[in-house]
Tab-separated table of C-alpha atoms and ligand atoms in Angstrom:
chain	number	residue	atom	x	y	z
A	1	UNK	CA	-26.546	-5.269	9.732
A	2	UNK	CA	-26.329	-1.627	8.822
A	3	UNK	CA	-26.534	-0.531	12.525
A	4	UNK	CA	-23.231	-2.328	13.415
A	5	UNK	CA	-20.124	-0.317	12.861
A	6	UNK	CA	-16.407	-1.141	12.787
A	7	UNK	CA	-15.254	0.556	15.964
A	8	UNK	CA	-12.589	-1.150	17.895
A	9	UNK	CA	-12.181	-1.318	21.712
A	10	UNK	CA	-9.686	1.891	21.504
A	11	UNK	CA	-12.486	3.792	19.898
A	12	UNK	CA	-10.774	3.864	16.355
A	13	UNK	CA	-13.447	3.961	13.522
A	14	UNK	CA	-12.202	1.488	10.867
A	15	UNK	CA	-13.399	2.636	7.466
A	16	UNK	CA	-10.448	1.744	5.309
A	17	UNK	CA	-9.999	-1.807	3.727
A	18	UNK	CA	-6.702	-2.565	1.764
A	19	UNK	CA	-7.171	-5.529	-0.503
A	20	UNK	CA	-4.248	-7.812	-1.769
A	21	UNK	CA	-5.873	-9.223	-4.916
A	22	UNK	CA	-2.852	-11.510	-5.699
A	23	UNK	CA	0.378	-12.535	-4.107
A	24	UNK	CA	1.873	-12.717	-7.567
A	25	UNK	CA	4.309	-9.844	-8.531
A	26	UNK	CA	6.338	-9.237	-11.793
A	27	UNK	CA	9.134	-7.620	-9.558
A	28	UNK	CA	11.320	-9.247	-6.909
A	29	UNK	CA	12.169	-6.262	-4.722
A	30	UNK	CA	15.046	-7.034	-2.305
A	31	UNK	CA	13.094	-5.529	0.758
A	32	UNK	CA	9.773	-7.265	-0.011
A	33	UNK	CA	10.394	-11.053	-1.175
A	34	UNK	CA	13.134	-13.504	-0.973
A	35	UNK	CA	14.756	-13.320	-4.462
A	36	UNK	CA	15.011	-17.003	-5.279
A	37	UNK	CA	12.365	-19.229	-3.918
A	38	UNK	CA	9.283	-17.044	-3.866
A	39	UNK	CA	6.462	-19.053	-2.357
A	40	UNK	CA	3.084	-18.697	-4.226
A	41	UNK	CA	-0.372	-19.401	-2.969
A	42	UNK	CA	-2.067	-22.048	-5.138
A	43	UNK	CA	-4.809	-20.504	-7.315
A	44	UNK	CA	-7.569	-22.270	-5.412
A	45	UNK	CA	-6.327	-20.428	-2.261
A	46	UNK	CA	-6.697	-17.104	-3.795
A	47	UNK	CA	-10.103	-15.239	-3.311
A	48	UNK	CA	-12.090	-15.131	-6.540
A	49	UNK	CA	-13.207	-11.545	-7.548
A	50	UNK	CA	-16.844	-12.475	-6.884
A	51	UNK	CA	-15.736	-13.477	-3.310
A	52	UNK	CA	-13.898	-10.166	-2.806
A	53	UNK	CA	-16.856	-8.185	-4.055
A	54	UNK	CA	-19.185	-9.995	-1.613
A	55	UNK	CA	-16.769	-9.229	1.285
A	56	UNK	CA	-16.507	-5.660	0.250
A	57	UNK	CA	-20.226	-5.195	0.098
A	58	UNK	CA	-20.485	-6.530	3.681
A	59	UNK	CA	-17.681	-4.368	4.797
A	60	UNK	CA	-19.365	-1.243	3.212
A	61	UNK	CA	-22.568	-1.994	5.211
A	62	UNK	CA	-20.393	-2.040	8.257
A	63	UNK	CA	-18.794	1.413	7.532
A	64	UNK	CA	-15.940	0.785	5.091
A	65	UNK	CA	-15.851	3.896	2.797
A	66	UNK	CA	-12.376	3.679	1.508
A	67	UNK	CA	-10.558	0.910	-0.440
A	68	UNK	CA	-7.068	0.525	-1.833
A	69	UNK	CA	-6.342	-2.362	-4.156
A	70	UNK	CA	-2.929	-3.756	-3.829
A	71	UNK	CA	-0.983	-6.982	-3.920
A	72	UNK	CA	1.552	-8.545	-4.971
A	73	UNK	CA	1.168	-6.577	-8.209
A	74	UNK	CA	-2.623	-6.007	-8.582
A	75	UNK	CA	-2.292	-5.315	-12.450
A	76	UNK	CA	-0.896	-8.760	-13.129
A	77	UNK	CA	-4.111	-10.443	-12.159
A	78	UNK	CA	-6.363	-11.387	-15.101
A	79	UNK	CA	-9.611	-9.593	-15.245
A	80	UNK	CA	-8.419	-6.766	-12.846
A	81	UNK	CA	-9.770	-3.904	-14.859
A	82	UNK	CA	-13.293	-5.327	-14.943
A	83	UNK	CA	-13.019	-6.091	-11.193
A	84	UNK	CA	-11.926	-2.417	-10.488
A	85	UNK	CA	-15.026	-1.198	-12.383
A	86	UNK	CA	-17.386	-3.494	-10.626
A	87	UNK	CA	-15.674	-2.353	-7.313
A	88	UNK	CA	-16.115	1.241	-8.147
A	89	UNK	CA	-19.977	0.732	-8.655
A	90	UNK	CA	-20.352	-0.392	-5.017
A	91	UNK	CA	-22.555	2.166	-3.372
A	92	UNK	CA	-21.214	3.767	-0.292
A	93	UNK	CA	-17.572	3.596	-1.340
A	94	UNK	CA	-16.256	7.178	-1.534
A	95	UNK	CA	-12.554	6.515	-2.358
A	96	UNK	CA	-10.969	3.839	-4.400
A	97	UNK	CA	-7.299	3.791	-5.033
A	98	UNK	CA	-4.543	1.559	-6.407
A	99	UNK	CA	-0.923	0.788	-5.533
A	100	UNK	CA	1.197	-0.507	-8.277
A	101	UNK	CA	4.741	-0.930	-9.324
A	102	UNK	CA	3.990	0.624	-12.577
A	103	UNK	CA	5.317	-2.058	-14.773
A	104	UNK	CA	2.247	-2.449	-16.865
A	105	UNK	CA	0.848	1.080	-16.199
A	106	UNK	CA	1.656	3.026	-19.311
A	107	UNK	CA	-0.590	1.083	-21.612
A	108	UNK	CA	-3.446	0.554	-19.083
A	109	UNK	CA	-4.007	4.002	-17.620
A	110	UNK	CA	-7.167	4.506	-19.957
A	111	UNK	CA	-8.777	1.282	-18.525
A	112	UNK	CA	-7.773	2.362	-14.922
A	113	UNK	CA	-9.343	5.766	-15.515
A	114	UNK	CA	-12.432	4.065	-17.102
A	115	UNK	CA	-12.674	1.940	-13.968
A	116	UNK	CA	-13.141	5.032	-11.822
A	117	UNK	CA	-9.635	5.265	-10.233
A	118	UNK	CA	-8.096	8.822	-10.047
A	119	UNK	CA	-5.508	8.253	-7.134
A	120	UNK	CA	-2.527	5.816	-7.733
A	121	UNK	CA	0.542	5.154	-5.692
A	122	UNK	CA	3.499	3.953	-7.802
A	123	UNK	CA	6.483	2.305	-6.081
A	124	UNK	CA	9.782	3.826	-7.233
A	125	UNK	CA	12.812	3.668	-4.861
A	126	UNK	CA	15.410	5.027	-6.989
A	127	UNK	CA	16.034	7.363	-10.091
A	128	UNK	CA	18.992	5.379	-11.309
A	129	UNK	CA	18.403	2.733	-13.837
A	130	UNK	CA	21.080	0.258	-12.743
A	131	UNK	CA	19.932	0.596	-9.189
A	132	UNK	CA	16.479	-0.039	-10.073
A	133	UNK	CA	17.457	-3.312	-11.573
A	134	UNK	CA	19.502	-4.110	-8.473
A	135	UNK	CA	16.505	-3.423	-6.212
A	136	UNK	CA	13.742	-5.023	-8.281
A	137	UNK	CA	15.700	-7.627	-10.440
A	138	UNK	CA	14.517	-6.098	-13.759
A	139	UNK	CA	15.784	-3.303	-15.999
A	140	UNK	CA	12.529	-1.401	-16.312
A	141	UNK	CA	13.184	1.913	-14.948
A	142	UNK	CA	12.453	3.809	-18.091
A	143	UNK	CA	9.233	1.999	-18.594
A	144	UNK	CA	8.120	2.897	-15.138
A	145	UNK	CA	8.968	6.636	-15.547
A	146	UNK	CA	7.037	6.781	-18.915
A	147	UNK	CA	4.025	5.470	-17.165
A	148	UNK	CA	4.353	8.034	-14.427
A	149	UNK	CA	4.676	10.797	-17.080
A	150	UNK	CA	1.625	9.535	-18.881
A	151	UNK	CA	-0.464	9.274	-15.582
A	152	UNK	CA	0.330	13.008	-14.975
A	153	UNK	CA	-0.563	13.871	-18.469
A	154	UNK	CA	-3.945	11.953	-18.113
A	155	UNK	CA	-4.653	13.956	-14.980
A	156	UNK	CA	-4.390	11.388	-12.337
A	157	UNK	CA	-4.031	13.187	-9.053
A	158	UNK	CA	-2.515	12.909	-6.538
A	159	UNK	CA	0.114	10.505	-7.867
A	160	UNK	CA	2.207	9.278	-4.841
A	161	UNK	CA	5.632	7.787	-5.405
A	162	UNK	CA	6.339	5.423	-2.731
A	163	UNK	CA	10.076	5.364	-1.788
A	164	UNK	CA	11.181	2.866	0.728
A	165	UNK	CA	14.225	4.182	2.420
A	166	UNK	CA	17.039	1.657	2.349
A	167	UNK	CA	20.275	2.263	4.074
A	168	UNK	CA	23.269	1.517	1.730
A	169	UNK	CA	20.913	1.215	-1.273
A	170	UNK	CA	19.141	4.471	-1.990
A	171	UNK	CA	20.217	6.696	0.956
A	172	UNK	CA	22.289	8.693	-1.444
A	173	UNK	CA	19.237	9.526	-3.545
A	174	UNK	CA	16.679	10.885	-1.121
A	175	UNK	CA	17.352	14.509	-1.845
A	176	UNK	CA	17.029	13.789	-5.715
A	177	UNK	CA	13.885	12.041	-5.090
A	178	UNK	CA	12.483	14.953	-2.883
A	179	UNK	CA	13.637	17.322	-5.507
A	180	UNK	CA	11.132	15.901	-7.971
A	181	UNK	CA	8.464	17.687	-6.121
A	182	UNK	CA	9.734	21.039	-7.470
A	183	UNK	CA	9.320	19.892	-11.066
A	184	UNK	CA	6.332	17.654	-10.961
A	185	UNK	CA	2.967	17.656	-9.113
A	186	UNK	CA	3.998	14.317	-7.404
A	187	UNK	CA	3.657	13.488	-3.888
A	188	UNK	CA	7.012	11.724	-2.775
A	189	UNK	CA	6.376	9.532	0.047
A	190	UNK	CA	9.371	8.244	2.097
A	191	UNK	CA	8.523	4.996	3.803
A	192	UNK	CA	10.434	3.509	6.495
A	193	UNK	CA	11.454	-0.189	5.683
A	194	UNK	CA	9.531	-2.599	7.907
A	195	UNK	CA	10.950	-6.049	8.633
A	196	UNK	CA	8.198	-8.125	7.349
A	197	UNK	CA	8.425	-11.744	6.112
A	198	UNK	CA	11.638	-13.032	4.687
A	199	UNK	CA	13.340	-10.428	2.301
A	200	UNK	CA	16.941	-9.940	1.286
A	201	UNK	CA	17.253	-7.177	3.928
A	202	UNK	CA	19.062	-7.964	7.090
A	203	UNK	CA	18.422	-6.384	10.347
A	204	UNK	CA	20.986	-3.607	10.015
A	205	UNK	CA	20.483	0.108	11.053
A	206	UNK	CA	17.353	1.420	9.556
A	207	UNK	CA	16.900	4.753	7.943
A	208	UNK	CA	14.106	6.478	9.513
A	209	UNK	CA	12.009	9.452	8.837
A	210	UNK	CA	13.760	12.001	11.150
A	211	UNK	CA	17.072	11.261	9.506
A	212	UNK	CA	15.468	11.514	5.973
A	213	UNK	CA	13.849	14.870	6.890
A	214	UNK	CA	17.219	16.107	8.228
A	215	UNK	CA	19.128	15.285	5.160
A	216	UNK	CA	16.717	16.528	2.518
A	217	UNK	CA	16.056	19.838	4.388
A	218	UNK	CA	19.729	20.397	4.792
A	219	UNK	CA	19.870	20.347	0.979
A	220	UNK	CA	16.496	21.776	-0.104
A	221	UNK	CA	15.436	24.021	2.550
A	222	UNK	CA	12.625	24.167	5.095
A	223	UNK	CA	9.407	21.881	4.929
A	224	UNK	CA	6.197	23.538	5.319
A	225	UNK	CA	3.424	21.373	6.764
A	226	UNK	CA	0.439	20.692	4.732
A	227	UNK	CA	-3.036	20.142	6.369
A	228	UNK	CA	-4.223	16.530	6.055
A	229	UNK	CA	-7.413	15.923	4.258
A	230	UNK	CA	-10.135	13.310	5.092
A	231	UNK	CA	-8.735	10.813	2.521
A	232	UNK	CA	-5.160	10.967	3.741
A	233	UNK	CA	-3.625	8.182	5.404
A	234	UNK	CA	-0.990	8.335	8.141
A	235	UNK	CA	1.692	10.246	6.065
A	236	UNK	CA	2.922	13.566	7.429
A	237	UNK	CA	2.536	15.917	4.507
A	238	UNK	CA	4.734	18.854	3.585
A	239	UNK	CA	6.146	20.918	0.782
A	240	UNK	CA	9.073	22.818	-0.039
A	241	UNK	CA	8.592	26.659	-0.693
A	242	UNK	CA	8.057	27.006	-4.424
A	243	UNK	CA	7.494	23.217	-5.038
A	244	UNK	CA	4.332	22.081	-7.048
A	245	UNK	CA	4.425	18.734	-5.412
A	246	UNK	CA	4.620	17.391	-1.915
A	247	UNK	CA	6.779	14.993	0.162
A	248	UNK	CA	5.476	12.817	3.012
A	249	UNK	CA	6.771	10.368	5.541
A	250	UNK	CA	5.231	7.102	6.600
A	251	UNK	CA	6.953	6.558	9.852
A	252	UNK	CA	5.526	3.159	11.066
A	253	UNK	CA	8.694	2.491	13.283
A	254	UNK	CA	9.990	5.747	14.407
A	255	UNK	CA	6.747	7.320	15.398
A	256	UNK	CA	3.997	4.783	14.937
A	257	UNK	CA	0.417	6.066	14.122
A	258	UNK	CA	-1.366	3.221	15.697
A	259	UNK	CA	-3.645	5.431	17.685
A	260	UNK	CA	-5.058	6.903	14.334
A	261	UNK	CA	-5.012	3.643	12.525
A	262	UNK	CA	-8.326	3.157	10.522
A	263	UNK	CA	-7.329	0.080	8.498
A	264	UNK	CA	-8.114	-3.450	7.973
A	265	UNK	CA	-6.511	-5.763	5.384
A	266	UNK	CA	-8.039	-8.366	3.369
A	267	UNK	CA	-5.198	-10.862	2.174
A	268	UNK	CA	-5.147	-12.529	-1.098
A	269	UNK	CA	-6.054	-15.844	0.635
A	270	UNK	CA	-8.991	-14.219	2.328
A	271	UNK	CA	-7.871	-13.529	5.927
A	272	UNK	CA	-8.892	-10.377	7.480
A	273	UNK	CA	-5.929	-8.860	9.244
A	274	UNK	CA	-6.663	-6.000	11.743
A	275	UNK	CA	-2.954	-4.836	11.733
A	276	UNK	CA	-0.311	-5.227	9.243
A	277	UNK	CA	2.566	-5.606	11.653
A	278	UNK	CA	0.813	-8.413	13.776
A	279	UNK	CA	0.170	-11.995	12.519
A	280	UNK	CA	-3.317	-12.087	14.135
A	281	UNK	CA	-6.179	-12.607	11.522
A	282	UNK	CA	-9.584	-13.921	11.082
A	283	UNK	CA	-10.340	-16.448	8.243
A	284	UNK	CA	-13.137	-15.256	5.932
A	285	UNK	CA	-12.505	-17.545	3.031
A	286	UNK	CA	-13.381	-20.892	4.804
A	287	UNK	CA	-16.755	-19.664	6.133
A	288	UNK	CA	-17.545	-17.941	2.885
A	289	UNK	CA	-16.813	-21.109	0.934
A	290	UNK	CA	-18.767	-23.172	3.345
A	291	UNK	CA	-21.934	-21.322	2.694
A	292	UNK	CA	-21.894	-18.663	5.550
A	293	UNK	CA	-24.571	-15.853	5.513
A	294	UNK	CA	-23.718	-12.325	5.150
A	295	UNK	CA	-24.534	-11.774	8.744
A	296	UNK	CA	-22.242	-14.577	9.719
A	297	UNK	CA	-19.363	-12.914	7.636
A	298	UNK	CA	-20.273	-9.536	9.157
A	299	UNK	CA	-19.685	-11.141	12.544
A	300	UNK	CA	-16.160	-12.266	11.518
A	301	UNK	CA	-15.512	-8.576	10.510
A	302	UNK	CA	-16.480	-7.596	14.027
A	303	UNK	CA	-14.287	-10.153	15.680
A	304	UNK	CA	-11.349	-8.892	13.765
A	305	UNK	CA	-12.128	-5.343	14.746
A	306	UNK	CA	-12.494	-6.522	18.434
A	307	UNK	CA	-8.954	-7.996	18.277
A	308	UNK	CA	-7.294	-5.098	16.483
A	309	UNK	CA	-4.068	-4.560	18.622
A	310	UNK	CA	-3.717	-1.126	20.403
A	311	UNK	CA	-0.424	-0.783	18.770
A	312	UNK	CA	2.149	-2.879	17.005
A	313	UNK	CA	5.243	-4.086	18.729
A	314	UNK	CA	7.836	-3.361	16.106
A	315	UNK	CA	10.047	-0.539	16.734
A	316	UNK	CA	13.427	0.707	15.302
A	317	UNK	CA	16.190	-1.460	16.746
A	318	UNK	CA	13.936	-4.216	17.613
A	319	UNK	CA	14.621	-7.491	15.734
A	320	UNK	CA	11.029	-8.777	15.755
A	321	UNK	CA	9.890	-9.819	12.334
A	322	UNK	CA	6.207	-10.296	11.016
A	323	UNK	CA	5.811	-13.576	9.510
A	324	UNK	CA	3.237	-13.096	6.718
A	325	UNK	CA	4.508	-11.981	3.282
A	326	UNK	CA	3.917	-8.298	2.269
A	327	UNK	CA	2.771	-9.487	-1.268
A	328	UNK	CA	0.154	-11.691	0.193
A	329	UNK	CA	-1.063	-9.296	2.985
A	330	UNK	CA	-0.952	-6.214	0.801
A	331	UNK	CA	1.447	-3.425	1.489
B	1	SAM	N1	3.122	-4.208	-6.347
B	1	SAM	C1	2.652	-3.029	-5.822
B	1	SAM	C2	3.870	-1.994	-5.514
B	1	SAM	O1	4.875	-2.325	-5.864
B	1	SAM	O2	3.421	-0.898	-5.383
B	1	SAM	C3	1.924	-3.264	-4.573
B	1	SAM	C4	2.346	-3.994	-3.546
B	1	SAM	S1	3.692	-3.516	-2.663
B	1	SAM	C5	3.875	-4.737	-1.418
B	1	SAM	C6	3.066	-2.120	-1.687
B	1	SAM	C7	4.144	-1.176	-1.136
B	1	SAM	O3	4.757	-1.900	-0.076
B	1	SAM	C8	5.226	-0.787	-2.136
B	1	SAM	O4	5.126	0.608	-2.030
B	1	SAM	C9	6.392	-1.384	-1.529
B	1	SAM	O5	7.414	-0.509	-1.682
B	1	SAM	C10	6.101	-1.382	-0.091
B	1	SAM	N2	6.832	-2.386	0.705
B	1	SAM	C11	6.985	-3.682	0.464
B	1	SAM	N3	7.767	-4.262	1.426
B	1	SAM	C12	8.009	-3.397	2.320
B	1	SAM	C13	8.665	-3.227	3.604
B	1	SAM	N4	9.329	-4.330	4.083
B	1	SAM	N5	8.796	-2.164	4.302
B	1	SAM	C14	8.115	-1.039	3.801
B	1	SAM	N6	7.523	-0.943	2.566
B	1	SAM	C15	7.438	-2.081	1.895
């Protein structure tokens, strides 16, 4: 199996697996889930940790070196810290990171650090307490910010703040968010809103990276490009003169990065998804629970890779929606 590699028909080397370990979340962000009737997978449908670890070991033999644990909210799943620790012990993984909304971060940073994680992404779409409640459904801004401060004190680096740019909601705050990079060693990452699943967002005009860049530069000055390092994803990285942090843009719609995409996604229910923005997937859970060998599971990885689309067909101004839920697929 070791000789096989995850190279797709477009010669992209897929070495990055993003894992949604749960579809549950303690927030109800308006752009992510429908606020009132949130469908949930039954527990039996969700991969057990043992199953995820087996899939990861197979992936690593095929060339996966980088893993991000996400959800749903990964930190709400029971046993997550022990799981992260076991994941970090898998030989061949060179990069393990976590995406969280930060709700339970402050009191658990020690455990996250002990599990071997240094890089965290924290979602924060506003600096305004009232607006935070409007976006997420709960009044927890202060707690999230305390978690971010403590993570900085404890030496996590880089800490990326994920900001989804939402027209009419946080568009008046983009400059304030970017300004944080002058005072803190944070990487502020502006993410274009993607129409996935059923959220509260309509199909109105989207706030795209070129416009965000224009607005923050007119207030804060010129952006200086920062060279990407090997562990960087598709974000374009920049900093302002004199800033200690950075700003970045994830421009999945305005300028998609499919030609450089090195990702596969393992959903909470055990589907391997070669593209976030396409509903195509291969089932791993069924075969795994039916006694498949590692070789047969590796074959499913290779099949997913063979069917990775050359690019996604979402674009700004196009009303196509992807059906899966972001929380189950893993953002
Ligand atoms: N609960 C964790 C969190 O909030 O960071 C991890 C899961 S969340 C789905 C991962 C990331 O996806 C978050 O940064 C969130 O802002 C982003 N996200 C969710 N829905 C999105 C959408 N429709 N378009 C763009 N980004 C989205």
